[in-house]
mmCIF file of C-alpha atoms in Angstrom:
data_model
loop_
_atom_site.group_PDB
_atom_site.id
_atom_site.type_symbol
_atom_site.label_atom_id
_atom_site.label_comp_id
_atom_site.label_asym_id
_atom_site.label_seq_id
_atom_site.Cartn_x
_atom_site.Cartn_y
_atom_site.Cartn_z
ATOM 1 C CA UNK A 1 95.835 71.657 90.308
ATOM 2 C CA UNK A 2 96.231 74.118 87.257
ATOM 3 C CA UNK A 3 100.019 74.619 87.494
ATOM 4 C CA UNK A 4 101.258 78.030 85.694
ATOM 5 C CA UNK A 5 104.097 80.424 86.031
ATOM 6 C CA UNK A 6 104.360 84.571 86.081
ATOM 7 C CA UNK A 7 107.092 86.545 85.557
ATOM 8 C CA UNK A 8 107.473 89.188 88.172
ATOM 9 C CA UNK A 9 109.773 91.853 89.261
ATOM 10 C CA UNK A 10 110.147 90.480 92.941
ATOM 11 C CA UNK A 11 109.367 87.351 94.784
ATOM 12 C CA UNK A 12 105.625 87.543 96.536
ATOM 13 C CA UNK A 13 102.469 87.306 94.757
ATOM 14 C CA UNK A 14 101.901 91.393 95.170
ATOM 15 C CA UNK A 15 105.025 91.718 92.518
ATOM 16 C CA UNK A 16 104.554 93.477 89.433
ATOM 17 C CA UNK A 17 104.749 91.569 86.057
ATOM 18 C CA UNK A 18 107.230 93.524 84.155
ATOM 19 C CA UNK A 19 105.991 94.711 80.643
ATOM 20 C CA UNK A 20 108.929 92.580 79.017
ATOM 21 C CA UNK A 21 109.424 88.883 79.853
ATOM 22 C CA UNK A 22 113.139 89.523 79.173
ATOM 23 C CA UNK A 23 112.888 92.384 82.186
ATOM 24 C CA UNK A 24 111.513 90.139 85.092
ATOM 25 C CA UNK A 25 114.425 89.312 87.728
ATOM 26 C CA UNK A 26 112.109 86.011 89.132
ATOM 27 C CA UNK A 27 109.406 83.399 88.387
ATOM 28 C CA UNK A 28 106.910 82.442 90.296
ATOM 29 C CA UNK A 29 105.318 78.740 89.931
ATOM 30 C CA UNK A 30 101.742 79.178 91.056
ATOM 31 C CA UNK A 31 98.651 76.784 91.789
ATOM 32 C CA UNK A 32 96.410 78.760 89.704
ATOM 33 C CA UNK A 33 92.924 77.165 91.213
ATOM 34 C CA UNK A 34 93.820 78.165 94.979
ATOM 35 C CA UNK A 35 95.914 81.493 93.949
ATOM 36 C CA UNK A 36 99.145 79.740 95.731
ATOM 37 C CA UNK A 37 102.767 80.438 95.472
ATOM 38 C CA UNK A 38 104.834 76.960 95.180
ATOM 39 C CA UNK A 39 108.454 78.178 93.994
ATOM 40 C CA UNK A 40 110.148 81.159 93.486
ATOM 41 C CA UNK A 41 112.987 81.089 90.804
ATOM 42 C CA UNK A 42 115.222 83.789 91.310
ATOM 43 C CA UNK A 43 117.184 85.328 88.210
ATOM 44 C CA UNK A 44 118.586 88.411 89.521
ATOM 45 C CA UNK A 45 122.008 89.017 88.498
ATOM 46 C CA UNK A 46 121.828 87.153 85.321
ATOM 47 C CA UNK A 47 122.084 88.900 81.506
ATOM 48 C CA UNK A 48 118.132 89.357 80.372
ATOM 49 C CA UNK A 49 118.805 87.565 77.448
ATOM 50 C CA UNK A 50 120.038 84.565 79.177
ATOM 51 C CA UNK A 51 117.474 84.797 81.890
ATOM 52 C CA UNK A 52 114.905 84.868 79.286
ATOM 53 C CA UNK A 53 115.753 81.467 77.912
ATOM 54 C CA UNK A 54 116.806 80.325 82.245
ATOM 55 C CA UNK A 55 112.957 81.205 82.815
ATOM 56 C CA UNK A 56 111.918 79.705 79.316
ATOM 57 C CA UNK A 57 113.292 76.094 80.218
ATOM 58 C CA UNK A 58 111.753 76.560 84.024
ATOM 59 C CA UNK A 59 108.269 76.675 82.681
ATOM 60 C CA UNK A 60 108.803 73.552 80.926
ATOM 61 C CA UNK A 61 110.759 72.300 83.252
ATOM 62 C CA UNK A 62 107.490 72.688 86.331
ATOM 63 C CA UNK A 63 105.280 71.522 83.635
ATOM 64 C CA UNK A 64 103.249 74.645 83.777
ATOM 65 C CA UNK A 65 100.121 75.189 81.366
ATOM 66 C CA UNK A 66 100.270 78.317 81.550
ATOM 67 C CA UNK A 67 102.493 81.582 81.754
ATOM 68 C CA UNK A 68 101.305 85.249 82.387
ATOM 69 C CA UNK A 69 103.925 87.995 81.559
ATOM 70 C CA UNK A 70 104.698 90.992 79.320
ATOM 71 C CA UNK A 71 105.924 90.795 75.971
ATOM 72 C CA UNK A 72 108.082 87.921 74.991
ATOM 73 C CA UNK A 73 111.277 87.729 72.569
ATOM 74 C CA UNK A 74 111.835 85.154 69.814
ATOM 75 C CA UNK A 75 114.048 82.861 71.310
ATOM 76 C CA UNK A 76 111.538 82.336 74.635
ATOM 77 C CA UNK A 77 108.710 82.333 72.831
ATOM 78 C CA UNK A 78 109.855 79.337 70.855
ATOM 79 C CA UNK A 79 110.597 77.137 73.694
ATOM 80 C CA UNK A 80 107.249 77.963 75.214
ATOM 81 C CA UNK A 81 104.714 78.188 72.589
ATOM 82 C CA UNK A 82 106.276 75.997 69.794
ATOM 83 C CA UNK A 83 107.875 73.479 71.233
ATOM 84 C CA UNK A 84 106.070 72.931 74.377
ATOM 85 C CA UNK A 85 102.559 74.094 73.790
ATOM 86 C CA UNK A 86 102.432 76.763 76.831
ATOM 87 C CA UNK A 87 100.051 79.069 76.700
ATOM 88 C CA UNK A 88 101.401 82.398 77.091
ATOM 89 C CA UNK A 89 99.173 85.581 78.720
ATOM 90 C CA UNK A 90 99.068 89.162 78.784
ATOM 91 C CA UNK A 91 99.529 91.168 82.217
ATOM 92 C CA UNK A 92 101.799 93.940 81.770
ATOM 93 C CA UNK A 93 102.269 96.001 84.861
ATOM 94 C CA UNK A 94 99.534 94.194 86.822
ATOM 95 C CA UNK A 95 100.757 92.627 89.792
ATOM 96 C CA UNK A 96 100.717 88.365 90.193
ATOM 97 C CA UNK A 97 98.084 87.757 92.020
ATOM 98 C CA UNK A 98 95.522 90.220 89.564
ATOM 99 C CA UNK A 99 96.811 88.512 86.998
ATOM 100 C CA UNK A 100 96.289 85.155 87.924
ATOM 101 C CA UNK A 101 92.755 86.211 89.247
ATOM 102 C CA UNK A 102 91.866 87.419 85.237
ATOM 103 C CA UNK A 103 93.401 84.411 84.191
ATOM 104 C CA UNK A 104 91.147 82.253 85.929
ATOM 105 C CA UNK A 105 87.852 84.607 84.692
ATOM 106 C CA UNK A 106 88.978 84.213 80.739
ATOM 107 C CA UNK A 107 89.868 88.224 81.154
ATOM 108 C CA UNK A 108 93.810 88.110 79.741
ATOM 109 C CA UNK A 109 94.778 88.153 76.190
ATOM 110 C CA UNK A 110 97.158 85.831 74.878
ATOM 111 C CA UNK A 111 100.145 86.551 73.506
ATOM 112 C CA UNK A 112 99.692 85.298 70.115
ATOM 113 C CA UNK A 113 103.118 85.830 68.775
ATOM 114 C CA UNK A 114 107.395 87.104 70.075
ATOM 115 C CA UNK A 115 108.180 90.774 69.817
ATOM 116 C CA UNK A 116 108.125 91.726 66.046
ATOM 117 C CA UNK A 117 106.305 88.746 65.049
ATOM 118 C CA UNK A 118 103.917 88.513 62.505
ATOM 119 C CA UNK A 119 101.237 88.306 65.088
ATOM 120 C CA UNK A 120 97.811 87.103 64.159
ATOM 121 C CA UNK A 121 95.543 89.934 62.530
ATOM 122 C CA UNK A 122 92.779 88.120 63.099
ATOM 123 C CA UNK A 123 90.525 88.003 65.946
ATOM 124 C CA UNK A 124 88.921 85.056 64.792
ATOM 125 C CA UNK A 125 91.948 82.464 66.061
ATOM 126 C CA UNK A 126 90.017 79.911 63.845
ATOM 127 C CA UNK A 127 90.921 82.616 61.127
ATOM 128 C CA UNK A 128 94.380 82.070 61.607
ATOM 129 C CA UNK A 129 96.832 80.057 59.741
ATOM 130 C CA UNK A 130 100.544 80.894 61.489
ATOM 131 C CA UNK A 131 101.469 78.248 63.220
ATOM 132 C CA UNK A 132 101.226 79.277 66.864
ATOM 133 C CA UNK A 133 98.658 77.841 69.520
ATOM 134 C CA UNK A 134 95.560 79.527 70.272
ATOM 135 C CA UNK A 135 94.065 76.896 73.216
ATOM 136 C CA UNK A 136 92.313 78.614 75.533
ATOM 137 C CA UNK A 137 90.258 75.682 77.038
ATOM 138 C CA UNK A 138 91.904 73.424 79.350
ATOM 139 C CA UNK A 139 89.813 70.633 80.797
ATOM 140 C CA UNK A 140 90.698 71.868 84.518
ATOM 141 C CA UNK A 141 87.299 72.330 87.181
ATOM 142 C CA UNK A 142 87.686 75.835 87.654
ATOM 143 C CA UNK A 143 85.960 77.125 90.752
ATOM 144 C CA UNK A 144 83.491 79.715 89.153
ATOM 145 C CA UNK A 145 83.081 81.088 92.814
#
């Protein structure tokens, strides 16, 4: 099982992602491989800032590999790329289950770097030299239907 998390705007897999991590009132903990909701995390009600960071330690927390969202801030982005190696996708406005579907055929960007980062201006990842992970393979059987 390929165990990953998406930020969403509501509950079900048909959610949209919101274009900010900070923005997305639940998580959803997701068996990637069979497109399978396990948990829903709900973070309504809380300051987006603190949510953020709530959602952050959740990732970890499930041991997820992956996360698809929008744009993530500093703080979040240090938990889950620095410190914990999670590797962080692009899927602004699309809703969960799309997103998880392009993450499974290699058609998501990562997220390379937090809001006002320096980013990677490269396209080449070998090129780069920020210190930020770039790991797109994952030795997981991926049905390639």
């Amino acid at each position: 099982m390929l165990k990953i998390a998406a930020s969403a705007s509501g509950a079900t897999m048909e959610s949209p992602i919101p274009a900010l991590f900070a923005n997305a009132a639940f998580l959803l903990i997701l068996d990637a491989d069979k497109e399978e909701l396990l948990h829903v995390i709900d973070g309504e009600g809380m300051d987006p800032e603190e949510r953020s960071m709530f959602f952050a330690g959740k990732v970890v927390e499930h041991d997820c590999e992956a996360l698809i969202c929008g744009e993530l801030e500093a703080e979040p982005f240090a938990v889950l790329a620095e410190e914990n190696c999670v590797t962080r996708y692009l899927a602004s406005e699309l809703p969960v289950r799309e997103g998880v579907q392009k993450m499974n055929m290699y058609a998501l960007p990562i997220i390379p770097d937090y809001i006002g980062g320096t980013g990677c201006p490269e396209p080449d990842p070998s090129n780069c030299d920020h210190d930020h992970d770039h790991d797109h393979d994952h030795d997981h059987d991926h049905d390639q239907g």
